[in-house]
Each structure stands twice: as structure tokens, then as C-alpha cells.
Amino acid sequence: MALFNIFGKEKKEKLDQGLEKTKSGLFGQISKAVAGKSIVDEEVLDDLEEILVTADVGVNPTLKIIENIEERVARDKYLGTSELNRILREEVSNLMNKNTNEDLISFDFEKREQPYVIMVVGVNGVGKTTTIGKLAHQFKQAGKKVVLGAADTFRAAAVDQLIIWSERVGVPCVNQGMDADPASVAFDTLKSAVAQDADVVLIDTAGRLHNKVNLMNELTKIKRVMQKIIPDAPHEILLVLDASTGQNAVEQARQFTAATEVNALALTKLDGTAKGGVVIGITDEFKVPVKYIGVGEGIDDLQLFNRFEFVDSLFSQK
Ligand SMILES: Nc1nc2c(ncn2[C@@H]2O[C@H](COP(=O)(O)OP(=O)(O)OP(=O)(O)O)[C@@H](O)[C@H]2O)c(=O)[nH]1
Ligand SMILES: [Mg+2]
């Protein structure tokens, strides 16, 4: 399988490392819950329920998982606690695979007539600009011509931050400085991308609070203006969520998906958090696919999300 090529191995190790805290939290708790017990009984299931909720899997997905395990226990009264990790792994995979979209395995894609436009949205500090830098790097590595657009003109230094990333990656960044009209920057960026026959455009936007109506209206305006150049743009509205905020990230996903046509999710900062279980809850609750995950601050620390690899890293015992 293409997943385990040379780069795949390094990538998998990075994912294993990134999920370390979630994993040790989850399995440490499970080991405690089953200590001295040989079979999965009511008490073990109660403890497991609490552990999953605490690991930020979310209440509804947790209940689904527990119900399924209860059914297995009803069928097999002597289900051993030594089986619990394997069973949990199966139930988590089933839950995550229900959503039938295929996971992407490469940043490469066929040449399109016009550039593929990704507009990146999300609240302050979740990792939008960093994700754009990392994505630009991945697309460039895949041989794509990338153009960035600095449409976060709201915060001092936001434009500079994107320019620094564009220099690191070696791709152009269209900007009009701070305080410029974001829609006008987006318009210029698309114009320039078309003129250069670019493959991918990444548009940074200001971190907006989902409950601020006028800021949401601004996103709509950016979109409308972009469509004057590329009628079906943006092709991807990528909502960036900070996994380390756990259930807050889920709440942001609810609000953004209700207010804008988000069609892809990126979950950042999976490294260093014990709240990685949030990925399970998000793939269960939203039809919008998790497409990218951030596993560190470095330029290479962004991966295409793959459910199989994720579950494997979460449950593999070394
Ligand atoms: N550990 C870790 N840190 C990350 C990751 N992604 C982003 N960060 C860090 O999160 C911080 C905020 O990232 P930004 O990219 O500036 O976030 P933003 O959403 O653009 O923020 P605003 O422009 O203020 O709305 C930075 O210090 C990043 O290095 C990740 O996957 N892992
Ligand atoms: Mg930013």
C-alpha cells in the first residue's frame, strides 16, 4: 500500500509521537479500570465510558461505542478484559469509517483548468497561517505551483507572518499590507494566480469569532469577489480547529458549519495534547471530512488525515 513507502514510515513515526499523550492517557486509565478484573462487566463499562468522555471523544460517540460493546458483552458474558483494547479499537474504527469518503493519500492532483482555491477560516490562534505555510510546502513538494493571499489584514504582523512562510517555502504571496480590504486582496491573489497559471491558491483570513455576524459577512464578501475571477471558487473552505481545545473545537465546528459552507477540516496541535480523542468525535459528528492534521510546529508537520493510520497509531502497543 502507498501508505507505507519511505516517507510513510517517517510520517507514521511522527503521528505515533504526536498521539503519545492521548494514547498514554487513554490506556493508562483503561489499565487502571481493568486492574484485578478478568471480565468486562458493568463496572468496567461505566469506567470506560467516563474515560472516553474525559479523552474528549464526546458524549454521543462515546455512548455509541459503549452500546456496541455492551451488545458484545450480552452475547459473550465472559468477554475478557484482555480483549478490551482490541474491541475498543474495532468499535472506534467502525465509528470512524461510517463516513464513507475515501481518505486522500497524496497532495498531488490532476492539472485543472483554473487554480484550485482554498480559503482558510477559523477562530484566533488555531493555526490557520501555520497550516497554510505547511500546506504550501506539501503542494510544492508535489510539484504544484502555489500562490498565497494575505487576506488577514486585521491583525498587526499577520501579513508579515504569511510573507515569512512564503519565503521559507519559496512561493509568492500577494498582499496589500495591513488594514487593506480582505476581499480586494483575495481578488488580486486570484488574478495573479490565473496569470501565472498556478495550481493552488491558499487564502489566509482573519481569526473570526463565529458569533460575530459582520465578520461572517466578510467571508461571504471575499467569496463573492473571488467568484468574479474563478466562478466556482473557493473549491475548499478549510476550517482549522485546535485539537488541544477539545470540546471547544467541536463547538466551533458546529457554529462554522452552520454559518459557512465549510467542506474540509484541519485539526492542529494534536502533538502535545491528551485530547486527541476529539478527532474520533469530529469524524463521527460531521459529514465534513477531516482532511489534514497538524502534529508539530515545523514545516513538515502536517499530514493528510488517514483514519486507518490514525486508529493504528492510537492503538498500537509498542
Ligand atoms: N505544536 C503545534 N503547534 C502548532 C500547530 N499548528 C500551529 N501551531 C502553533 O500555533 C500558534 C498559532 O498559529 P497561527 O498559525 O499563527 O494561528 P492563526 O490561526 O493563524 O492565528 P491568528 O492569525 O491570530 O488568528 C503558533 O505558535 C503555531 O506555531 C501544530 O500542529 N502543533
Ligand atoms: Mg494567522
mmCIF file of C-alpha atoms and ligand atoms in Angstrom:
data_model
loop_
_atom_site.group_PDB
_atom_site.id
_atom_site.type_symbol
_atom_site.label_atom_id
_atom_site.label_comp_id
_atom_site.label_asym_id
_atom_site.label_seq_id
_atom_site.Cartn_x
_atom_site.Cartn_y
_atom_site.Cartn_z
ATOM 1 C CA MET A 1 0.000 0.000 0.000
ATOM 2 C CA ALA A 2 1.184 3.515 -0.795
ATOM 3 C CA LEU A 3 0.755 4.416 2.864
ATOM 4 C CA PHE A 4 3.911 2.677 3.961
ATOM 5 C CA ASN A 5 6.508 3.897 1.491
ATOM 6 C CA ILE A 6 9.797 5.505 2.573
ATOM 7 C CA PHE A 7 8.152 8.811 3.508
ATOM 8 C CA GLY A 8 5.283 6.891 5.014
ATOM 9 C CA LYS A 9 7.488 5.412 7.700
ATOM 10 C CA GLU A 10 8.729 8.788 8.911
ATOM 11 C CA LYS A 11 5.236 10.154 8.711
ATOM 12 C CA LYS A 12 3.855 7.275 10.752
ATOM 13 C CA GLU A 13 6.518 7.778 13.426
ATOM 14 C CA LYS A 14 5.617 11.435 13.646
ATOM 15 C CA LEU A 15 1.957 10.522 14.056
ATOM 16 C CA ASP A 16 2.824 7.929 16.718
ATOM 17 C CA GLN A 17 4.793 10.600 18.591
ATOM 18 C CA GLY A 18 2.055 13.157 18.153
ATOM 19 C CA LEU A 19 -0.560 10.862 19.643
ATOM 20 C CA GLU A 20 1.638 9.770 22.545
ATOM 21 C CA LYS A 21 -0.128 11.849 25.210
ATOM 22 C CA THR A 22 -3.623 10.902 24.108
ATOM 23 C CA LYS A 23 -2.554 7.320 23.993
ATOM 24 C CA SER A 24 -0.874 7.133 27.379
ATOM 25 C CA GLY A 25 -3.804 8.969 28.972
ATOM 26 C CA LEU A 26 -6.351 6.657 27.436
ATOM 27 C CA PHE A 27 -4.577 3.355 28.015
ATOM 28 C CA GLY A 28 -3.236 4.317 31.420
ATOM 29 C CA GLN A 29 -6.822 4.893 32.517
ATOM 30 C CA ILE A 30 -8.084 1.721 30.895
ATOM 31 C CA SER A 31 -5.367 -0.346 32.597
ATOM 32 C CA LYS A 32 -6.416 1.124 35.932
ATOM 33 C CA ALA A 33 -10.078 0.405 35.249
ATOM 34 C CA VAL A 34 -9.470 -3.256 34.462
ATOM 35 C CA ALA A 35 -6.800 -3.891 37.116
ATOM 36 C CA GLY A 36 -7.631 -7.075 39.018
ATOM 37 C CA LYS A 37 -10.607 -7.869 36.784
ATOM 38 C CA SER A 38 -10.772 -10.659 34.303
ATOM 39 C CA ILE A 39 -14.053 -9.995 32.525
ATOM 40 C CA VAL A 40 -15.724 -6.907 31.079
ATOM 41 C CA ASP A 41 -18.610 -6.195 33.436
ATOM 42 C CA GLU A 42 -20.968 -3.290 34.088
ATOM 43 C CA GLU A 43 -18.412 -1.506 36.243
ATOM 44 C CA VAL A 44 -15.660 -1.756 33.634
ATOM 45 C CA LEU A 45 -18.041 -0.340 31.017
ATOM 46 C CA ASP A 46 -19.022 2.551 33.298
ATOM 47 C CA ASP A 47 -15.363 3.358 33.827
ATOM 48 C CA LEU A 48 -14.641 3.061 30.112
ATOM 49 C CA GLU A 49 -17.468 5.475 29.345
ATOM 50 C CA GLU A 50 -16.017 8.030 31.706
ATOM 51 C CA ILE A 51 -12.507 7.547 30.306
ATOM 52 C CA LEU A 52 -13.653 8.126 26.717
ATOM 53 C CA VAL A 53 -15.590 11.244 27.638
ATOM 54 C CA THR A 54 -12.565 12.553 29.547
ATOM 55 C CA ALA A 55 -10.360 11.846 26.489
ATOM 56 C CA ASP A 56 -12.641 14.247 24.564
ATOM 57 C CA VAL A 57 -14.205 11.620 22.345
ATOM 58 C CA GLY A 58 -17.510 13.403 23.077
ATOM 59 C CA VAL A 59 -20.660 12.161 24.787
ATOM 60 C CA ASN A 60 -22.635 10.873 21.791
ATOM 61 C CA PRO A 61 -19.812 8.986 20.084
ATOM 62 C CA THR A 62 -18.862 7.513 23.469
ATOM 63 C CA LEU A 63 -22.399 6.284 24.058
ATOM 64 C CA LYS A 64 -22.437 4.636 20.627
ATOM 65 C CA ILE A 65 -19.155 2.866 21.341
ATOM 66 C CA ILE A 66 -20.283 1.715 24.795
ATOM 67 C CA GLU A 67 -23.620 0.455 23.488
ATOM 68 C CA ASN A 68 -21.877 -1.641 20.865
ATOM 69 C CA ILE A 69 -19.506 -3.102 23.419
ATOM 70 C CA GLU A 70 -22.476 -3.832 25.703
ATOM 71 C CA GLU A 71 -24.057 -5.809 22.889
ATOM 72 C CA ARG A 72 -20.912 -7.865 22.553
ATOM 73 C CA VAL A 73 -20.864 -8.462 26.296
ATOM 74 C CA ALA A 74 -24.501 -9.587 26.179
ATOM 75 C CA ARG A 75 -23.503 -12.142 23.568
ATOM 76 C CA ASP A 76 -20.367 -13.228 25.360
ATOM 77 C CA LYS A 77 -20.683 -12.924 29.138
ATOM 78 C CA TYR A 78 -17.107 -13.996 29.665
ATOM 79 C CA LEU A 79 -15.531 -11.415 27.408
ATOM 80 C CA GLY A 80 -12.080 -10.955 28.919
ATOM 81 C CA THR A 81 -10.650 -7.575 29.909
ATOM 82 C CA SER A 82 -7.534 -8.560 27.939
ATOM 83 C CA GLU A 83 -9.734 -8.261 24.861
ATOM 84 C CA LEU A 84 -10.877 -4.758 25.706
ATOM 85 C CA ASN A 85 -8.224 -2.837 23.734
ATOM 86 C CA ARG A 86 -8.878 -4.896 20.608
ATOM 87 C CA ILE A 87 -12.627 -4.476 20.905
ATOM 88 C CA LEU A 88 -12.357 -0.771 21.524
ATOM 89 C CA ARG A 89 -10.102 -0.444 18.509
ATOM 90 C CA GLU A 90 -12.666 -2.207 16.350
ATOM 91 C CA GLU A 91 -15.516 -0.070 17.600
ATOM 92 C CA VAL A 92 -13.557 3.166 17.105
ATOM 93 C CA SER A 93 -12.649 2.104 13.536
ATOM 94 C CA ASN A 94 -16.251 1.225 12.769
ATOM 95 C CA LEU A 95 -17.418 4.579 14.054
ATOM 96 C CA MET A 96 -14.809 6.491 12.041
ATOM 97 C CA ASN A 97 -15.380 4.507 8.862
ATOM 98 C CA LYS A 98 -19.109 5.009 8.762
ATOM 99 C CA ASN A 99 -18.486 8.225 6.916
ATOM 100 C CA THR A 100 -17.657 6.638 3.564
ATOM 101 C CA ASN A 101 -15.441 9.284 1.963
ATOM 102 C CA GLU A 102 -12.065 7.984 0.891
ATOM 103 C CA ASP A 103 -9.079 9.481 2.659
ATOM 104 C CA LEU A 104 -6.574 11.212 0.388
ATOM 105 C CA ILE A 105 -3.167 9.639 0.104
ATOM 106 C CA SER A 106 -1.288 12.361 -1.771
ATOM 107 C CA PHE A 107 -1.086 16.135 -2.160
ATOM 108 C CA ASP A 108 -0.779 15.630 -5.886
ATOM 109 C CA PHE A 109 -3.802 16.052 -8.144
ATOM 110 C CA GLU A 110 -4.511 16.330 -11.843
ATOM 111 C CA LYS A 111 -3.964 19.638 -13.564
ATOM 112 C CA ARG A 112 -7.148 21.688 -13.522
ATOM 113 C CA GLU A 113 -8.250 24.333 -15.934
ATOM 114 C CA GLN A 114 -8.072 27.000 -13.261
ATOM 115 C CA PRO A 115 -6.282 27.163 -9.899
ATOM 116 C CA TYR A 116 -7.754 25.200 -7.003
ATOM 117 C CA VAL A 117 -8.671 27.773 -4.354
ATOM 118 C CA ILE A 118 -8.557 27.005 -0.641
ATOM 119 C CA MET A 119 -9.945 29.633 1.725
ATOM 120 C CA VAL A 120 -8.780 29.026 5.283
ATOM 121 C CA VAL A 121 -11.066 30.030 8.160
ATOM 122 C CA GLY A 122 -11.219 29.588 11.938
ATOM 123 C CA VAL A 123 -11.035 31.473 15.229
ATOM 124 C CA ASN A 124 -7.912 33.233 16.507
ATOM 125 C CA GLY A 125 -4.776 31.288 17.150
ATOM 126 C CA VAL A 126 -5.942 27.851 15.994
ATOM 127 C CA GLY A 127 -3.105 27.580 13.472
ATOM 128 C CA LYS A 128 -4.525 28.918 10.196
ATOM 129 C CA THR A 129 -1.404 30.718 8.977
ATOM 130 C CA THR A 130 0.911 27.899 10.057
ATOM 131 C CA THR A 131 -1.311 25.346 8.308
ATOM 132 C CA ILE A 132 -1.199 27.448 5.124
ATOM 133 C CA GLY A 133 2.612 27.518 5.277
ATOM 134 C CA LYS A 134 2.791 23.752 5.783
ATOM 135 C CA LEU A 135 0.207 23.080 3.057
ATOM 136 C CA ALA A 136 2.069 25.328 0.607
ATOM 137 C CA HIS A 137 5.194 23.300 1.330
ATOM 138 C CA GLN A 138 3.421 19.973 0.733
ATOM 139 C CA PHE A 139 1.809 21.115 -2.503
ATOM 140 C CA LYS A 140 5.113 22.498 -3.716
ATOM 141 C CA GLN A 141 6.838 19.206 -2.909
ATOM 142 C CA ALA A 142 4.149 17.522 -5.000
ATOM 143 C CA GLY A 143 5.215 19.729 -7.929
ATOM 144 C CA LYS A 144 2.336 22.190 -7.733
ATOM 145 C CA LYS A 145 2.606 25.907 -8.376
ATOM 146 C CA VAL A 146 1.305 27.659 -5.255
ATOM 147 C CA VAL A 147 0.229 31.264 -4.581
ATOM 148 C CA LEU A 148 -0.627 32.625 -1.139
ATOM 149 C CA GLY A 149 -3.020 35.506 -0.422
ATOM 150 C CA ALA A 150 -2.671 37.593 2.747
ATOM 151 C CA ALA A 151 -6.344 38.415 3.335
ATOM 152 C CA ASP A 152 -5.896 38.551 7.110
ATOM 153 C CA THR A 153 -5.333 42.293 7.170
ATOM 154 C CA PHE A 154 -6.904 42.755 10.581
ATOM 155 C CA ARG A 155 -4.102 41.954 12.974
ATOM 156 C CA ALA A 156 -0.690 43.638 13.002
ATOM 157 C CA ALA A 157 2.005 41.202 11.890
ATOM 158 C CA ALA A 158 -0.464 38.778 10.275
ATOM 159 C CA VAL A 159 0.643 39.777 6.785
ATOM 160 C CA ASP A 160 4.310 39.581 7.769
ATOM 161 C CA GLN A 161 3.800 36.128 9.260
ATOM 162 C CA LEU A 162 2.415 34.839 5.963
ATOM 163 C CA ILE A 163 5.194 36.534 3.978
ATOM 164 C CA ILE A 164 7.774 34.788 6.176
ATOM 165 C CA TRP A 165 6.125 31.446 5.439
ATOM 166 C CA SER A 166 6.033 32.209 1.708
ATOM 167 C CA GLU A 167 9.774 32.907 1.787
ATOM 168 C CA ARG A 168 10.501 29.730 3.717
ATOM 169 C CA VAL A 169 8.528 27.651 1.273
ATOM 170 C CA GLY A 170 9.615 29.628 -1.795
ATOM 171 C CA VAL A 171 6.210 30.599 -3.172
ATOM 172 C CA PRO A 172 4.760 34.055 -3.981
ATOM 173 C CA CYS A 173 2.492 35.853 -1.519
ATOM 174 C CA VAL A 174 0.064 38.513 -2.751
ATOM 175 C CA ASN A 175 -0.559 41.241 -0.179
ATOM 176 C CA GLN A 176 -1.628 44.839 0.187
ATOM 177 C CA GLY A 177 -0.319 45.335 3.693
ATOM 178 C CA MET A 178 -2.252 45.694 6.897
ATOM 179 C CA ASP A 179 -5.730 47.276 7.007
ATOM 180 C CA ALA A 180 -6.319 46.586 3.300
ATOM 181 C CA ASP A 181 -9.733 45.272 2.233
ATOM 182 C CA PRO A 182 -9.508 41.448 2.559
ATOM 183 C CA ALA A 183 -11.819 40.916 -0.421
ATOM 184 C CA SER A 184 -9.602 43.106 -2.562
ATOM 185 C CA VAL A 185 -6.523 41.086 -1.535
ATOM 186 C CA ALA A 186 -8.342 37.853 -2.398
ATOM 187 C CA PHE A 187 -9.341 39.291 -5.784
ATOM 188 C CA ASP A 188 -5.741 40.291 -6.570
ATOM 189 C CA THR A 189 -4.451 36.924 -5.446
ATOM 190 C CA LEU A 190 -6.738 35.021 -7.787
ATOM 191 C CA LYS A 191 -5.955 37.359 -10.654
ATOM 192 C CA SER A 192 -2.264 36.844 -10.136
ATOM 193 C CA ALA A 193 -2.676 33.063 -9.743
ATOM 194 C CA VAL A 194 -4.586 32.811 -13.024
ATOM 195 C CA ALA A 195 -1.992 34.968 -14.807
ATOM 196 C CA GLN A 196 0.778 32.666 -13.509
ATOM 197 C CA ASP A 197 -1.156 29.513 -14.348
ATOM 198 C CA ALA A 198 -0.881 28.435 -10.701
ATOM 199 C CA ASP A 199 -2.285 25.124 -9.451
ATOM 200 C CA VAL A 200 -3.225 26.026 -5.894
ATOM 201 C CA VAL A 201 -4.207 29.247 -4.107
ATOM 202 C CA LEU A 202 -4.270 29.465 -0.317
ATOM 203 C CA ILE A 203 -6.121 32.424 1.186
ATOM 204 C CA ASP A 204 -5.451 33.375 4.811
ATOM 205 C CA THR A 205 -8.290 35.116 6.652
ATOM 206 C CA ALA A 206 -8.546 36.910 9.986
ATOM 207 C CA GLY A 207 -9.355 34.781 13.022
ATOM 208 C CA ARG A 208 -13.002 35.426 13.453
ATOM 209 C CA LEU A 209 -15.411 34.675 16.166
ATOM 210 C CA HIS A 210 -18.173 32.582 14.748
ATOM 211 C CA ASN A 211 -20.824 34.603 16.554
ATOM 212 C CA LYS A 212 -19.811 37.933 15.011
ATOM 213 C CA VAL A 213 -22.236 38.369 12.168
ATOM 214 C CA ASN A 214 -20.331 41.092 10.340
ATOM 215 C CA LEU A 215 -17.153 39.062 10.313
ATOM 216 C CA MET A 216 -19.049 36.137 8.800
ATOM 217 C CA ASN A 217 -20.468 38.550 6.245
ATOM 218 C CA GLU A 218 -16.932 39.489 5.372
ATOM 219 C CA LEU A 219 -16.177 35.872 4.471
ATOM 220 C CA THR A 220 -19.190 35.898 2.191
ATOM 221 C CA LYS A 221 -17.900 39.067 0.548
ATOM 222 C CA ILE A 222 -14.431 37.563 -0.009
ATOM 223 C CA LYS A 223 -16.081 34.580 -1.638
ATOM 224 C CA ARG A 224 -18.276 36.683 -3.898
ATOM 225 C CA VAL A 225 -15.354 38.772 -5.103
ATOM 226 C CA MET A 226 -13.221 35.697 -5.825
ATOM 227 C CA GLN A 227 -16.019 34.287 -7.971
ATOM 228 C CA LYS A 228 -15.632 37.221 -10.353
ATOM 229 C CA ILE A 229 -12.361 35.607 -11.405
ATOM 230 C CA ILE A 230 -12.956 31.909 -10.805
ATOM 231 C CA PRO A 231 -16.724 31.267 -10.797
ATOM 232 C CA ASP A 232 -16.619 28.089 -8.701
ATOM 233 C CA ALA A 233 -14.076 29.395 -6.156
ATOM 234 C CA PRO A 234 -13.413 28.705 -3.355
ATOM 235 C CA HIS A 235 -13.227 24.985 -4.012
ATOM 236 C CA GLU A 236 -12.278 24.286 -0.451
ATOM 237 C CA ILE A 237 -13.356 26.202 2.647
ATOM 238 C CA LEU A 238 -10.987 24.775 5.181
ATOM 239 C CA LEU A 239 -11.945 25.202 8.824
ATOM 240 C CA VAL A 240 -8.940 24.962 11.113
ATOM 241 C CA LEU A 241 -9.573 23.669 14.642
ATOM 242 C CA ASP A 242 -7.141 23.422 17.537
ATOM 243 C CA ALA A 243 -7.454 19.835 18.826
ATOM 244 C CA SER A 244 -5.951 20.785 22.176
ATOM 245 C CA THR A 245 -9.094 22.780 22.970
ATOM 246 C CA GLY A 246 -11.135 19.561 22.982
ATOM 247 C CA GLN A 247 -14.875 20.152 23.075
ATOM 248 C CA ASN A 248 -14.413 23.855 22.209
ATOM 249 C CA ALA A 249 -13.122 22.723 18.844
ATOM 250 C CA VAL A 250 -16.275 20.643 18.371
ATOM 251 C CA GLU A 251 -18.406 23.658 19.255
ATOM 252 C CA GLN A 252 -16.533 25.829 16.732
ATOM 253 C CA ALA A 253 -17.092 23.180 14.083
ATOM 254 C CA ARG A 254 -20.829 23.245 14.832
ATOM 255 C CA GLN A 255 -21.031 27.015 14.555
ATOM 256 C CA PHE A 256 -18.866 27.399 11.461
ATOM 257 C CA THR A 257 -20.509 24.579 9.535
ATOM 258 C CA ALA A 258 -23.878 26.184 10.286
ATOM 259 C CA ALA A 259 -22.745 29.634 9.128
ATOM 260 C CA THR A 260 -20.489 28.907 6.121
ATOM 261 C CA GLU A 261 -20.064 26.145 3.544
ATOM 262 C CA VAL A 262 -17.085 24.535 5.241
ATOM 263 C CA ASN A 263 -16.136 21.425 3.259
ATOM 264 C CA ALA A 264 -12.842 20.385 4.852
ATOM 265 C CA LEU A 265 -11.403 20.346 8.354
ATOM 266 C CA ALA A 266 -7.862 20.605 9.645
ATOM 267 C CA LEU A 267 -7.122 19.585 13.223
ATOM 268 C CA THR A 268 -3.950 21.167 14.536
ATOM 269 C CA LYS A 269 -1.783 20.718 17.633
ATOM 270 C CA LEU A 270 -2.511 17.027 18.036
ATOM 271 C CA ASP A 271 1.022 16.781 19.348
ATOM 272 C CA GLY A 272 1.345 17.615 22.993
ATOM 273 C CA THR A 273 -2.331 17.195 23.856
ATOM 274 C CA ALA A 274 -4.141 14.355 25.567
ATOM 275 C CA LYS A 275 -7.334 15.456 23.834
ATOM 276 C CA GLY A 276 -6.649 13.622 20.549
ATOM 277 C CA GLY A 277 -9.872 11.674 21.105
ATOM 278 C CA VAL A 278 -11.618 14.750 19.738
ATOM 279 C CA VAL A 279 -10.738 13.518 16.227
ATOM 280 C CA ILE A 280 -12.953 10.465 16.808
ATOM 281 C CA GLY A 281 -15.903 12.594 17.899
ATOM 282 C CA ILE A 282 -15.466 15.026 14.999
ATOM 283 C CA THR A 283 -15.349 12.325 12.318
ATOM 284 C CA ASP A 284 -18.475 10.859 13.883
ATOM 285 C CA GLU A 285 -20.485 14.057 14.194
ATOM 286 C CA PHE A 286 -19.661 15.929 10.993
ATOM 287 C CA LYS A 287 -20.144 14.976 7.380
ATOM 288 C CA VAL A 288 -17.320 17.379 6.556
ATOM 289 C CA PRO A 289 -14.145 15.294 6.339
ATOM 290 C CA VAL A 290 -11.048 15.844 8.446
ATOM 291 C CA LYS A 291 -8.521 16.308 5.674
ATOM 292 C CA TYR A 292 -5.345 17.465 7.390
ATOM 293 C CA ILE A 293 -3.820 17.089 10.837
ATOM 294 C CA GLY A 294 -1.068 19.169 12.466
ATOM 295 C CA VAL A 295 1.423 17.194 14.505
ATOM 296 C CA GLY A 296 4.017 19.872 15.317
ATOM 297 C CA GLU A 297 5.171 23.404 14.535
ATOM 298 C CA GLY A 298 7.656 22.501 11.811
ATOM 299 C CA ILE A 299 7.192 22.875 8.070
ATOM 300 C CA ASP A 300 6.846 19.091 7.618
ATOM 301 C CA ASP A 301 4.430 18.621 10.487
ATOM 302 C CA LEU A 302 1.213 18.471 8.512
ATOM 303 C CA GLN A 303 -0.281 15.212 7.325
ATOM 304 C CA LEU A 304 -3.179 14.120 5.193
ATOM 305 C CA PHE A 305 -5.549 12.547 7.658
ATOM 306 C CA ASN A 306 -5.976 8.844 7.254
ATOM 307 C CA ARG A 307 -8.411 7.002 9.519
ATOM 308 C CA PHE A 308 -6.600 3.709 9.259
ATOM 309 C CA GLU A 309 -3.250 5.208 10.240
ATOM 310 C CA PHE A 310 -4.845 7.236 12.999
ATOM 311 C CA VAL A 311 -6.516 4.266 14.664
ATOM 312 C CA ASP A 312 -3.395 2.198 14.161
ATOM 313 C CA SER A 313 -1.193 4.805 15.873
ATOM 314 C CA LEU A 314 -3.684 5.265 18.672
ATOM 315 C CA PHE A 315 -3.988 1.572 19.474
ATOM 316 C CA SER A 316 -0.649 0.046 18.555
ATOM 317 C CA GLN A 317 1.164 -1.199 21.636
ATOM 318 C CA LYS A 318 4.914 -0.915 21.473
HETATM 319 N N1 LIG B 1 2.503 22.178 18.457
HETATM 320 C C1 LIG B 1 1.843 22.667 17.404
HETATM 321 N N2 LIG B 1 1.705 23.984 17.264
HETATM 322 C C2 LIG B 1 1.039 24.459 16.206
HETATM 323 C C3 LIG B 1 0.446 23.604 15.236
HETATM 324 N N3 LIG B 1 -0.151 24.376 14.314
HETATM 325 C C4 LIG B 1 0.036 25.658 14.691
HETATM 326 N N4 LIG B 1 0.760 25.727 15.839
HETATM 327 C C5 LIG B 1 1.163 26.926 16.606
HETATM 328 O O1 LIG B 1 0.020 27.656 16.999
HETATM 329 C C6 LIG B 1 0.325 29.038 17.087
HETATM 330 C C7 LIG B 1 -0.734 29.857 16.357
HETATM 331 O O2 LIG B 1 -0.633 29.574 14.982
HETATM 332 P P1 LIG B 1 -1.068 30.572 13.830
HETATM 333 O O3 LIG B 1 -0.837 29.850 12.551
HETATM 334 O O4 LIG B 1 -0.448 31.896 13.999
HETATM 335 O O5 LIG B 1 -2.619 30.669 14.128
HETATM 336 P P2 LIG B 1 -3.723 31.553 13.367
HETATM 337 O O6 LIG B 1 -4.976 30.779 13.371
HETATM 338 O O7 LIG B 1 -3.203 31.992 12.058
HETATM 339 O O8 LIG B 1 -3.856 32.783 14.373
HETATM 340 P P3 LIG B 1 -4.492 34.247 14.064
HETATM 341 O O9 LIG B 1 -3.921 34.717 12.778
HETATM 342 O O10 LIG B 1 -4.070 35.053 15.234
HETATM 343 O O11 LIG B 1 -5.961 34.066 14.027
HETATM 344 C C8 LIG B 1 1.734 29.193 16.535
HETATM 345 O O12 LIG B 1 2.632 29.308 17.607
HETATM 346 C C9 LIG B 1 1.973 27.899 15.772
HETATM 347 O O13 LIG B 1 3.326 27.529 15.727
HETATM 348 C C10 LIG B 1 0.598 22.184 15.420
HETATM 349 O O14 LIG B 1 0.110 21.334 14.644
HETATM 350 N N5 LIG B 1 1.301 21.783 16.514
HETATM 351 MG MG MG B 2 -2.971 33.857 11.226
#
